[in-house]
Amino acid sequence: MARNPRYDVLFEPVKIGPVTAPNRFYAVPHASGMTNAMPHMRAAFRGTKAEGGWGVVCTGYVSIDPSSDDTPLPFATLWDEDDIRAHALMTDAVHKHGALAGIELWHGGGSVMNRASRIPPMSPSGTSWMATHVNFMGNQRPRVMDAHDIRSLLQWQSEAASKARRAGFDIVYVYAGMGYLPYEFLISEWNQRTDAYGGPVRNRVRIVRELLEVTRDAVAGRCAVALRISLEELRARPSEVAASEAHEVVELLADVPDLWDVKLDSSPTDCAPSRFAAEGSHEPVIDFVKKITRQPVVGVGRFTSPDSMVGQIRRGVLDLIGAARPSIADPFLPNKINEGREQDIRECIGCNICISSWHDSVPVRCTQNPTIGEEWRRGWHPERVAPAGSSAAVLVVGAGPAGLECALTLARRGYEVTLAEATDEIGGRLRFETRLPGLATWGRVLDWRRDQLQRLPNVNLYRGNRLAAEEILELGHTHVVIATGARWARMLYSTLEIPAGNLDAGNVYTPDDVAAGTHLEDPVAVFDFDNYYMGGALAEHLAKAGHQVAYVTPAGHVSAWVIMSNEQPQVHRALANAAVTVHTLSRVTAFEPGELRLANLFTGAETRLACKSLLIVGARFANDSLYQSLVARPDALAAAGIASVTRIGDALAPGALVHAVYSGHRYARELDANPSTLSFRRDAPLRSQAITAPEGINA
Ligand code: ADP
Ligand code: SF4
């Protein structure tokens, strides 16, 4: 199909200093969880984005010196010759498809703990980042940078920029954002210096200017020099000479960088979850930059709609459409727009499982795109699948996220697929969950798969079909996939921190009951030890529906795990706004309609709450009775010609959407595959020299 001419502007080349981006699609720097120990995975992951049409593809954060060490978080390094070779794999993979490669050079300053390098961290005035996120907490405080440290910083940036040039990068960054070292100089609380680098904005900006200058000298006209900067805090601060400190900074540096890459300051606002922020949420902070500089500006905002992208260009907000998450959810987003296939875009749902992967220190995972991070390791391409390995017919039972993904991928491979769903609507758990506050965007998981399935002739969908074992035996498909989901349990929480003790009292409910429309009598208590979104979302949902709601959790925060997905500050605010009372560090010990007893997790001190309905959001167990009844009858299976019965998704192991989609995809990829190809490849660092021990040490 031809491209819609309305989107032509997105495919215009953009000059960035000495290099030219072939279009306006810019995959901005973002952490991938792939360190220099995974150079082939990383190259294939970023190369796939270039293949999908992104005109610029950048690395994540790359340390310029061992004094910037974010261990155990997965950061990249550019410290030595081996690192150059590791990054060159990525630049080659990106260049192969005509895209530019960018590198985000990074020094963490007082926000890193240097746990592995054991070098004392440094910051402008000895101030450290006192994070409340346990991933970022530590006990090592930075020392105050002296004049020698400032010269060293400039030297490290210069050397790293030369290495970046040798590794084949086209765009080299100075990174003054997100609490890292150059940003620490910009913000007055971090920077209490009385020398030429502290005090008024023109002094605080000096180090950024000097970093840009040494970078420009080092790349010797061969690469563009980009400045990535966080502007949220600065924009909120008044200035005597400009509209805000952010305006003052941009005016002082206006045309010094070849490219402005503008963003917000903290992960929960910069990479805001869709539950609490819409597409384009950065605009009110960064909209002024293009009015000051003549250089191109790139910014993000979870853009998945080509019309929003065109709007950003036409309204003079951005020159390049930056994306981290949309390029993860669909590495082929630009090509799909170029080919007039916008409806094929697998839109990011804003769940931030990708970010949680970085917090977990593992390669990036995505709810929408199960192939991300698996391009090299498992050889999964986001747009191509191997043809069917046989003419076998496959029955998939259950049309939740796992069953839908499985049926879709099997059908793309060319299998004859029957998809049976018990209810009248497909979508499984999404049918209810997308009606909870802020979760509508997650419906894209269902919408995209429904739309793709409808266009494939080899899938037969039967709704309102609750299959029993006998019927499955009669149907006699060669392979049967059980994707029947999971159910929540009415179990309490033991001091061993495991679910224990079924609560059989009246008025005890689970999310399945709320989904089924059961009425809850007030006051309601939500007891959450699942710790993901469900407990918090249900508490907010019930409160907004007019219920009087208390939220109880053994954890220290509401929805404790969602600190990993950048949702926690907003969940706390949402519950406060909905007048939900919160009881943390508390365990339910007894309930009878009228009274709920809680014990403090550590002291055992008892609290009693007036409560008529207890909603437990805790343990989940697989709905696998259908599976069990089939595998218990091997002779009947053989007689029916059924060669395999396999559980996937929640019916195998209850998890988040990301796990269900991955599980369904993996089954479909691996059906009839040669068993020797099924284990994933293990990546390893590149090493040019044998590792030798220092003298006197036995290696
Ligand atoms: P997952 O997240 O693993 O995809 P879900 O709970 O979202 O799991 O979806 C499971 C789906 O399976 C639901 O839509 C449910 O109605 C359906 N289902 C459960 N049992 C049967 C059955 N015996 N026959 C057909 N569909 C079933
Ligand atoms: Fe988007 Fe979620 Fe995928 Fe991240 S994990 S790219 S937020 S869909």
mmCIF file of C-alpha atoms in Angstrom, residues 283-595:
data_model
loop_
_atom_site.group_PDB
_atom_site.id
_atom_site.type_symbol
_atom_site.label_atom_id
_atom_site.label_comp_id
_atom_site.label_asym_id
_atom_site.label_seq_id
_atom_site.Cartn_x
_atom_site.Cartn_y
_atom_site.Cartn_z
ATOM 1 C CA GLU A 283 4.921 19.039 25.600
ATOM 2 C CA PRO A 284 4.055 21.601 28.309
ATOM 3 C CA VAL A 285 7.641 21.359 29.624
ATOM 4 C CA ILE A 286 9.664 21.234 26.401
ATOM 5 C CA ASP A 287 7.523 23.230 23.955
ATOM 6 C CA PHE A 288 9.663 26.390 24.180
ATOM 7 C CA VAL A 289 13.013 24.925 23.112
ATOM 8 C CA LYS A 290 12.479 25.149 19.368
ATOM 9 C CA LYS A 291 11.592 28.828 19.707
ATOM 10 C CA ILE A 292 15.082 29.549 21.039
ATOM 11 C CA THR A 293 17.461 27.287 19.131
ATOM 12 C CA ARG A 294 17.987 26.951 15.384
ATOM 13 C CA GLN A 295 19.203 23.390 15.856
ATOM 14 C CA PRO A 296 16.870 20.386 15.505
ATOM 15 C CA VAL A 297 14.991 19.215 18.591
ATOM 16 C CA VAL A 298 13.994 15.652 19.459
ATOM 17 C CA GLY A 299 11.647 14.698 22.272
ATOM 18 C CA VAL A 300 9.445 11.816 23.338
ATOM 19 C CA GLY A 301 5.873 11.328 24.573
ATOM 20 C CA ARG A 302 4.924 7.689 23.888
ATOM 21 C CA PHE A 303 3.938 8.657 20.353
ATOM 22 C CA THR A 304 2.239 5.837 18.468
ATOM 23 C CA SER A 305 -0.203 7.829 16.358
ATOM 24 C CA PRO A 306 1.236 9.239 13.106
ATOM 25 C CA ASP A 307 -1.259 12.096 13.345
ATOM 26 C CA SER A 308 0.121 13.126 16.744
ATOM 27 C CA MET A 309 3.631 12.913 15.306
ATOM 28 C CA VAL A 310 2.735 15.150 12.377
ATOM 29 C CA GLY A 311 1.084 17.522 14.860
ATOM 30 C CA GLN A 312 4.340 17.848 16.800
ATOM 31 C CA ILE A 313 6.215 18.803 13.619
ATOM 32 C CA ARG A 314 3.555 21.124 12.177
ATOM 33 C CA ARG A 315 3.049 22.965 15.464
ATOM 34 C CA GLY A 316 6.772 23.541 15.819
ATOM 35 C CA VAL A 317 7.259 21.490 18.997
ATOM 36 C CA LEU A 318 9.724 18.907 17.657
ATOM 37 C CA ASP A 319 11.774 18.244 14.531
ATOM 38 C CA LEU A 320 12.379 14.578 15.232
ATOM 39 C CA ILE A 321 9.877 12.175 16.787
ATOM 40 C CA GLY A 322 11.688 10.476 19.608
ATOM 41 C CA ALA A 323 10.615 7.102 20.919
ATOM 42 C CA ALA A 324 11.838 4.563 23.382
ATOM 43 C CA ARG A 325 8.718 2.567 24.281
ATOM 44 C CA PRO A 326 6.921 2.810 20.912
ATOM 45 C CA SER A 327 10.111 1.534 19.258
ATOM 46 C CA ILE A 328 10.213 -1.414 21.666
ATOM 47 C CA ALA A 329 6.545 -2.327 21.231
ATOM 48 C CA ASP A 330 6.919 -2.037 17.467
ATOM 49 C CA PRO A 331 10.408 -1.794 15.980
ATOM 50 C CA PHE A 332 8.735 -1.595 12.539
ATOM 51 C CA LEU A 333 6.484 1.380 13.358
ATOM 52 C CA PRO A 334 8.117 3.744 10.791
ATOM 53 C CA ASN A 335 8.018 1.186 7.974
ATOM 54 C CA LYS A 336 4.360 0.476 8.675
ATOM 55 C CA ILE A 337 3.514 4.176 8.330
ATOM 56 C CA ASN A 338 5.662 4.354 5.199
ATOM 57 C CA GLU A 339 3.798 1.437 3.665
ATOM 58 C CA GLY A 340 0.330 2.765 4.524
ATOM 59 C CA ARG A 341 -0.146 0.048 7.153
ATOM 60 C CA GLU A 342 -0.816 2.211 10.225
ATOM 61 C CA GLN A 343 -3.435 -0.279 11.413
ATOM 62 C CA ASP A 344 -0.658 -2.868 11.772
ATOM 63 C CA ILE A 345 1.255 -0.789 14.334
ATOM 64 C CA ARG A 346 1.544 -2.702 17.594
ATOM 65 C CA GLU A 347 0.988 0.262 19.843
ATOM 66 C CA CYS A 348 2.761 0.553 23.169
ATOM 67 C CA ILE A 349 0.289 0.233 26.054
ATOM 68 C CA GLY A 350 2.344 2.308 28.505
ATOM 69 C CA CYS A 351 2.541 -0.471 31.114
ATOM 70 C CA ASN A 352 6.280 0.099 31.713
ATOM 71 C CA ILE A 353 7.202 -3.560 31.976
ATOM 72 C CA CYS A 354 10.158 -2.536 29.770
ATOM 73 C CA ILE A 355 11.354 -0.112 32.450
ATOM 74 C CA SER A 356 10.833 -2.722 35.144
ATOM 75 C CA SER A 357 13.228 -4.961 33.197
ATOM 76 C CA TRP A 358 15.955 -2.382 33.661
ATOM 77 C CA HIS A 359 15.129 -2.107 37.365
ATOM 78 C CA ASP A 360 15.328 -5.919 37.471
ATOM 79 C CA SER A 361 18.735 -5.738 35.695
ATOM 80 C CA VAL A 362 17.640 -8.022 32.871
ATOM 81 C CA PRO A 363 17.306 -7.577 29.104
ATOM 82 C CA VAL A 364 14.264 -5.608 28.053
ATOM 83 C CA ARG A 365 10.858 -7.324 28.006
ATOM 84 C CA CYS A 366 7.665 -5.941 26.500
ATOM 85 C CA THR A 367 4.015 -6.813 27.002
ATOM 86 C CA GLN A 368 3.097 -6.054 23.402
ATOM 87 C CA ASN A 369 6.212 -7.344 21.666
ATOM 88 C CA PRO A 370 7.382 -10.759 22.891
ATOM 89 C CA THR A 371 10.273 -10.775 20.401
ATOM 90 C CA ILE A 372 12.104 -7.814 21.933
ATOM 91 C CA GLY A 373 15.481 -8.841 23.304
ATOM 92 C CA GLU A 374 15.112 -12.249 21.630
ATOM 93 C CA GLU A 375 16.297 -11.185 18.160
ATOM 94 C CA TRP A 376 19.738 -12.768 18.553
ATOM 95 C CA ARG A 377 19.205 -15.047 21.559
ATOM 96 C CA ARG A 378 16.286 -17.005 20.110
ATOM 97 C CA GLY A 379 16.394 -15.694 16.536
ATOM 98 C CA TRP A 380 12.926 -14.159 16.794
ATOM 99 C CA HIS A 381 12.165 -11.417 14.271
ATOM 100 C CA PRO A 382 9.243 -9.126 15.122
ATOM 101 C CA GLU A 383 7.732 -9.345 11.646
ATOM 102 C CA ARG A 384 8.839 -12.708 10.287
ATOM 103 C CA VAL A 385 8.040 -16.221 11.481
ATOM 104 C CA ALA A 386 9.155 -19.595 10.193
ATOM 105 C CA PRO A 387 6.606 -21.416 8.034
ATOM 106 C CA ALA A 388 4.605 -24.189 9.697
ATOM 107 C CA GLY A 389 6.669 -27.295 10.328
ATOM 108 C CA SER A 390 3.766 -29.632 9.494
ATOM 109 C CA SER A 391 0.164 -29.603 8.318
ATOM 110 C CA ALA A 392 -1.067 -30.280 11.859
ATOM 111 C CA ALA A 393 -4.304 -28.665 13.027
ATOM 112 C CA VAL A 394 -4.089 -26.888 16.394
ATOM 113 C CA LEU A 395 -6.842 -26.215 18.918
ATOM 114 C CA VAL A 396 -6.259 -23.299 21.299
ATOM 115 C CA VAL A 397 -8.651 -23.268 24.269
ATOM 116 C CA GLY A 398 -9.137 -19.818 25.800
ATOM 117 C CA ALA A 399 -8.917 -16.440 24.050
ATOM 118 C CA GLY A 400 -7.115 -14.393 26.699
ATOM 119 C CA PRO A 401 -3.782 -12.717 25.957
ATOM 120 C CA ALA A 402 -1.919 -16.049 25.899
ATOM 121 C CA GLY A 403 -4.404 -17.858 23.669
ATOM 122 C CA LEU A 404 -4.766 -14.905 21.303
ATOM 123 C CA GLU A 405 -1.011 -14.454 20.867
ATOM 124 C CA CYS A 406 -0.562 -18.184 20.413
ATOM 125 C CA ALA A 407 -3.341 -18.494 17.829
ATOM 126 C CA LEU A 408 -2.115 -15.435 15.948
ATOM 127 C CA THR A 409 1.495 -16.595 15.730
ATOM 128 C CA LEU A 410 0.489 -20.144 14.779
ATOM 129 C CA ALA A 411 -1.750 -18.755 12.053
ATOM 130 C CA ARG A 412 1.006 -16.444 10.791
ATOM 131 C CA ARG A 413 3.136 -19.555 10.442
ATOM 132 C CA GLY A 414 0.392 -21.154 8.355
ATOM 133 C CA TYR A 415 -1.142 -23.662 10.774
ATOM 134 C CA GLU A 416 -4.884 -24.344 10.680
ATOM 135 C CA VAL A 417 -5.988 -22.947 14.032
ATOM 136 C CA THR A 418 -9.212 -23.333 15.972
ATOM 137 C CA LEU A 419 -9.608 -20.876 18.837
ATOM 138 C CA ALA A 420 -12.393 -21.686 21.312
ATOM 139 C CA GLU A 421 -13.517 -19.198 23.975
ATOM 140 C CA ALA A 422 -15.987 -19.998 26.743
ATOM 141 C CA THR A 423 -17.542 -16.540 26.932
ATOM 142 C CA ASP A 424 -19.120 -14.421 24.236
ATOM 143 C CA GLU A 425 -16.212 -11.986 24.199
ATOM 144 C CA ILE A 426 -12.522 -12.609 23.594
ATOM 145 C CA GLY A 427 -9.866 -10.961 25.740
ATOM 146 C CA GLY A 428 -9.817 -13.061 28.924
ATOM 147 C CA ARG A 429 -8.808 -11.022 31.947
ATOM 148 C CA LEU A 430 -8.553 -7.889 29.813
ATOM 149 C CA ARG A 431 -12.313 -7.822 29.391
ATOM 150 C CA PHE A 432 -12.654 -6.635 32.977
ATOM 151 C CA GLU A 433 -9.267 -5.151 33.755
ATOM 152 C CA THR A 434 -9.401 -2.546 30.990
ATOM 153 C CA ARG A 435 -12.481 -1.084 32.690
ATOM 154 C CA LEU A 436 -10.455 -0.267 35.826
ATOM 155 C CA PRO A 437 -9.227 3.324 36.322
ATOM 156 C CA GLY A 438 -6.470 4.225 33.848
ATOM 157 C CA LEU A 439 -6.229 0.768 32.297
ATOM 158 C CA ALA A 440 -8.160 1.351 29.061
ATOM 159 C CA THR A 441 -4.942 1.717 27.051
ATOM 160 C CA TRP A 442 -3.960 -1.825 28.007
ATOM 161 C CA GLY A 443 -6.836 -2.904 25.791
ATOM 162 C CA ARG A 444 -4.443 -2.464 22.882
ATOM 163 C CA VAL A 445 -3.103 -5.932 23.732
ATOM 164 C CA LEU A 446 -6.501 -7.298 22.749
ATOM 165 C CA ASP A 447 -7.346 -4.825 19.979
ATOM 166 C CA TRP A 448 -4.175 -5.440 17.985
ATOM 167 C CA ARG A 449 -4.464 -9.214 18.173
ATOM 168 C CA ARG A 450 -8.183 -9.210 17.343
ATOM 169 C CA ASP A 451 -7.543 -7.021 14.316
ATOM 170 C CA GLN A 452 -4.643 -9.132 13.067
ATOM 171 C CA LEU A 453 -6.522 -12.402 13.609
ATOM 172 C CA GLN A 454 -9.544 -11.174 11.688
ATOM 173 C CA ARG A 455 -7.391 -10.799 8.614
ATOM 174 C CA LEU A 456 -6.060 -14.346 8.638
ATOM 175 C CA PRO A 457 -8.139 -16.957 6.810
ATOM 176 C CA ASN A 458 -6.738 -19.959 8.681
ATOM 177 C CA VAL A 459 -8.115 -19.178 12.168
ATOM 178 C CA ASN A 460 -11.603 -20.209 13.163
ATOM 179 C CA LEU A 461 -12.835 -18.491 16.286
ATOM 180 C CA TYR A 462 -15.687 -19.998 18.298
ATOM 181 C CA ARG A 463 -17.076 -17.760 21.033
ATOM 182 C CA GLY A 464 -19.476 -18.948 23.730
ATOM 183 C CA ASN A 465 -17.816 -22.367 23.556
ATOM 184 C CA ARG A 466 -16.744 -23.736 26.921
ATOM 185 C CA LEU A 467 -14.960 -26.915 25.930
ATOM 186 C CA ALA A 468 -14.846 -30.027 28.106
ATOM 187 C CA ALA A 469 -12.334 -32.863 27.742
ATOM 188 C CA GLU A 470 -14.816 -35.087 25.877
ATOM 189 C CA GLU A 471 -15.428 -32.466 23.215
ATOM 190 C CA ILE A 472 -11.732 -31.878 22.744
ATOM 191 C CA LEU A 473 -11.214 -35.619 22.252
ATOM 192 C CA GLU A 474 -13.999 -35.658 19.695
ATOM 193 C CA LEU A 475 -12.558 -32.697 17.787
ATOM 194 C CA GLY A 476 -9.273 -34.599 17.484
ATOM 195 C CA HIS A 477 -6.835 -31.798 16.591
ATOM 196 C CA THR A 478 -3.214 -32.890 16.431
ATOM 197 C CA HIS A 479 -2.129 -30.368 19.065
ATOM 198 C CA VAL A 480 -4.188 -28.917 21.914
ATOM 199 C CA VAL A 481 -3.112 -25.748 23.707
ATOM 200 C CA ILE A 482 -4.753 -24.974 27.029
ATOM 201 C CA ALA A 483 -4.898 -21.223 27.740
ATOM 202 C CA THR A 484 -7.679 -21.222 30.296
ATOM 203 C CA GLY A 485 -6.183 -18.619 32.633
ATOM 204 C CA ALA A 486 -6.089 -18.482 36.418
ATOM 205 C CA ARG A 487 -8.340 -17.643 39.342
ATOM 206 C CA TRP A 488 -7.761 -15.592 42.464
ATOM 207 C CA ALA A 489 -7.824 -17.372 45.831
ATOM 208 C CA ARG A 490 -9.480 -16.390 49.119
ATOM 209 C CA MET A 491 -6.247 -17.039 50.993
ATOM 210 C CA LEU A 492 -4.656 -15.011 53.736
ATOM 211 C CA TYR A 493 -1.010 -14.132 54.173
ATOM 212 C CA SER A 494 1.205 -15.967 56.627
ATOM 213 C CA THR A 495 4.157 -14.670 58.625
ATOM 214 C CA LEU A 496 6.286 -16.855 56.321
ATOM 215 C CA GLU A 497 5.299 -14.358 53.591
ATOM 216 C CA ILE A 498 3.360 -16.953 51.630
ATOM 217 C CA PRO A 499 -0.365 -17.313 51.029
ATOM 218 C CA ALA A 500 -1.810 -19.630 53.663
ATOM 219 C CA GLY A 501 -5.191 -20.398 55.158
ATOM 220 C CA ASN A 502 -8.325 -20.226 53.034
ATOM 221 C CA LEU A 503 -10.787 -17.701 54.441
ATOM 222 C CA ASP A 504 -14.191 -19.309 54.066
ATOM 223 C CA ALA A 505 -16.203 -16.677 55.969
ATOM 224 C CA GLY A 506 -19.119 -14.895 54.278
ATOM 225 C CA ASN A 507 -18.535 -11.636 52.391
ATOM 226 C CA VAL A 508 -14.983 -12.616 51.394
ATOM 227 C CA TYR A 509 -14.352 -11.829 47.749
ATOM 228 C CA THR A 510 -11.636 -11.876 45.089
ATOM 229 C CA PRO A 511 -11.146 -9.806 41.923
ATOM 230 C CA ASP A 512 -12.970 -12.566 40.022
ATOM 231 C CA ASP A 513 -16.115 -11.715 42.023
ATOM 232 C CA VAL A 514 -15.812 -7.995 41.265
ATOM 233 C CA ALA A 515 -15.275 -8.854 37.590
ATOM 234 C CA ALA A 516 -18.437 -10.953 37.694
ATOM 235 C CA GLY A 517 -20.378 -7.938 38.996
ATOM 236 C CA THR A 518 -20.871 -9.072 42.615
ATOM 237 C CA HIS A 519 -22.139 -6.265 44.863
ATOM 238 C CA LEU A 520 -19.888 -5.449 47.850
ATOM 239 C CA GLU A 521 -21.441 -4.139 51.042
ATOM 240 C CA ASP A 522 -19.779 -1.096 52.665
ATOM 241 C CA PRO A 523 -17.362 -0.573 54.261
ATOM 242 C CA VAL A 524 -14.974 -2.544 52.033
ATOM 243 C CA ALA A 525 -11.376 -3.529 52.781
ATOM 244 C CA VAL A 526 -9.016 -4.485 49.969
ATOM 245 C CA PHE A 527 -6.262 -6.752 51.308
ATOM 246 C CA ASP A 528 -3.433 -6.700 48.746
ATOM 247 C CA PHE A 529 -0.382 -8.924 48.867
ATOM 248 C CA ASP A 530 -0.242 -9.426 45.102
ATOM 249 C CA ASN A 531 1.576 -6.061 45.067
ATOM 250 C CA TYR A 532 1.059 -5.339 41.341
ATOM 251 C CA TYR A 533 -1.649 -3.085 39.884
ATOM 252 C CA MET A 534 -4.800 -5.079 40.737
ATOM 253 C CA GLY A 535 -5.162 -4.202 44.441
ATOM 254 C CA GLY A 536 -4.574 -0.471 44.000
ATOM 255 C CA ALA A 537 -6.675 -0.275 40.836
ATOM 256 C CA LEU A 538 -9.588 -2.113 42.468
ATOM 257 C CA ALA A 539 -9.443 0.089 45.583
ATOM 258 C CA GLU A 540 -9.575 3.191 43.378
ATOM 259 C CA HIS A 541 -12.301 1.673 41.198
ATOM 260 C CA LEU A 542 -14.523 0.829 44.176
ATOM 261 C CA ALA A 543 -13.949 4.204 45.850
ATOM 262 C CA LYS A 544 -14.824 6.014 42.631
ATOM 263 C CA ALA A 545 -17.995 3.922 42.415
ATOM 264 C CA GLY A 546 -19.010 5.392 45.787
ATOM 265 C CA HIS A 547 -17.787 2.693 48.176
ATOM 266 C CA GLN A 548 -16.088 3.424 51.468
ATOM 267 C CA VAL A 549 -12.722 1.702 50.996
ATOM 268 C CA ALA A 550 -9.727 0.826 53.162
ATOM 269 C CA TYR A 551 -6.584 -0.570 51.524
ATOM 270 C CA VAL A 552 -4.481 -2.990 53.592
ATOM 271 C CA THR A 553 -1.115 -4.430 52.633
ATOM 272 C CA PRO A 554 1.776 -6.182 54.392
ATOM 273 C CA ALA A 555 4.132 -4.155 52.171
ATOM 274 C CA GLY A 556 5.478 -0.710 53.017
ATOM 275 C CA HIS A 557 3.727 1.005 50.092
ATOM 276 C CA VAL A 558 0.517 0.578 48.153
ATOM 277 C CA SER A 559 0.940 -1.619 45.066
ATOM 278 C CA ALA A 560 4.500 -2.126 46.267
ATOM 279 C CA TRP A 561 5.905 -3.718 43.091
ATOM 280 C CA VAL A 562 4.799 -0.869 40.825
ATOM 281 C CA ILE A 563 7.792 1.155 41.926
ATOM 282 C CA MET A 564 9.426 -0.980 39.234
ATOM 283 C CA SER A 565 7.017 0.276 36.575
ATOM 284 C CA ASN A 566 7.173 3.963 37.593
ATOM 285 C CA GLU A 567 3.577 3.897 38.841
ATOM 286 C CA GLN A 568 3.969 4.087 42.590
ATOM 287 C CA PRO A 569 3.927 7.832 43.264
ATOM 288 C CA GLN A 570 0.790 8.195 41.171
ATOM 289 C CA VAL A 571 -0.974 5.191 42.758
ATOM 290 C CA HIS A 572 -0.477 6.757 46.186
ATOM 291 C CA ARG A 573 -1.865 10.037 44.899
ATOM 292 C CA ALA A 574 -4.807 8.319 43.176
ATOM 293 C CA LEU A 575 -5.825 6.489 46.360
ATOM 294 C CA ALA A 576 -5.514 9.671 48.409
ATOM 295 C CA ASN A 577 -7.649 11.564 45.874
ATOM 296 C CA ALA A 578 -10.260 8.811 45.993
ATOM 297 C CA ALA A 579 -10.334 9.029 49.846
ATOM 298 C CA VAL A 580 -9.099 5.445 50.300
ATOM 299 C CA THR A 581 -7.569 4.957 53.755
ATOM 300 C CA VAL A 582 -4.242 3.108 53.623
ATOM 301 C CA HIS A 583 -2.868 0.588 56.173
ATOM 302 C CA THR A 584 0.654 -0.578 55.307
ATOM 303 C CA LEU A 585 2.788 -3.215 57.086
ATOM 304 C CA SER A 586 -0.446 -4.934 58.038
ATOM 305 C CA ARG A 587 -1.693 -8.475 57.778
ATOM 306 C CA VAL A 588 -5.303 -9.624 58.019
ATOM 307 C CA THR A 589 -5.639 -12.071 60.918
ATOM 308 C CA ALA A 590 -9.406 -12.464 61.229
ATOM 309 C CA PHE A 591 -12.621 -11.333 59.584
ATOM 310 C CA GLU A 592 -16.296 -11.658 60.142
ATOM 311 C CA PRO A 593 -18.752 -9.328 58.429
ATOM 312 C CA GLY A 594 -18.651 -6.201 60.568
ATOM 313 C CA GLU A 595 -15.066 -6.351 61.790
#
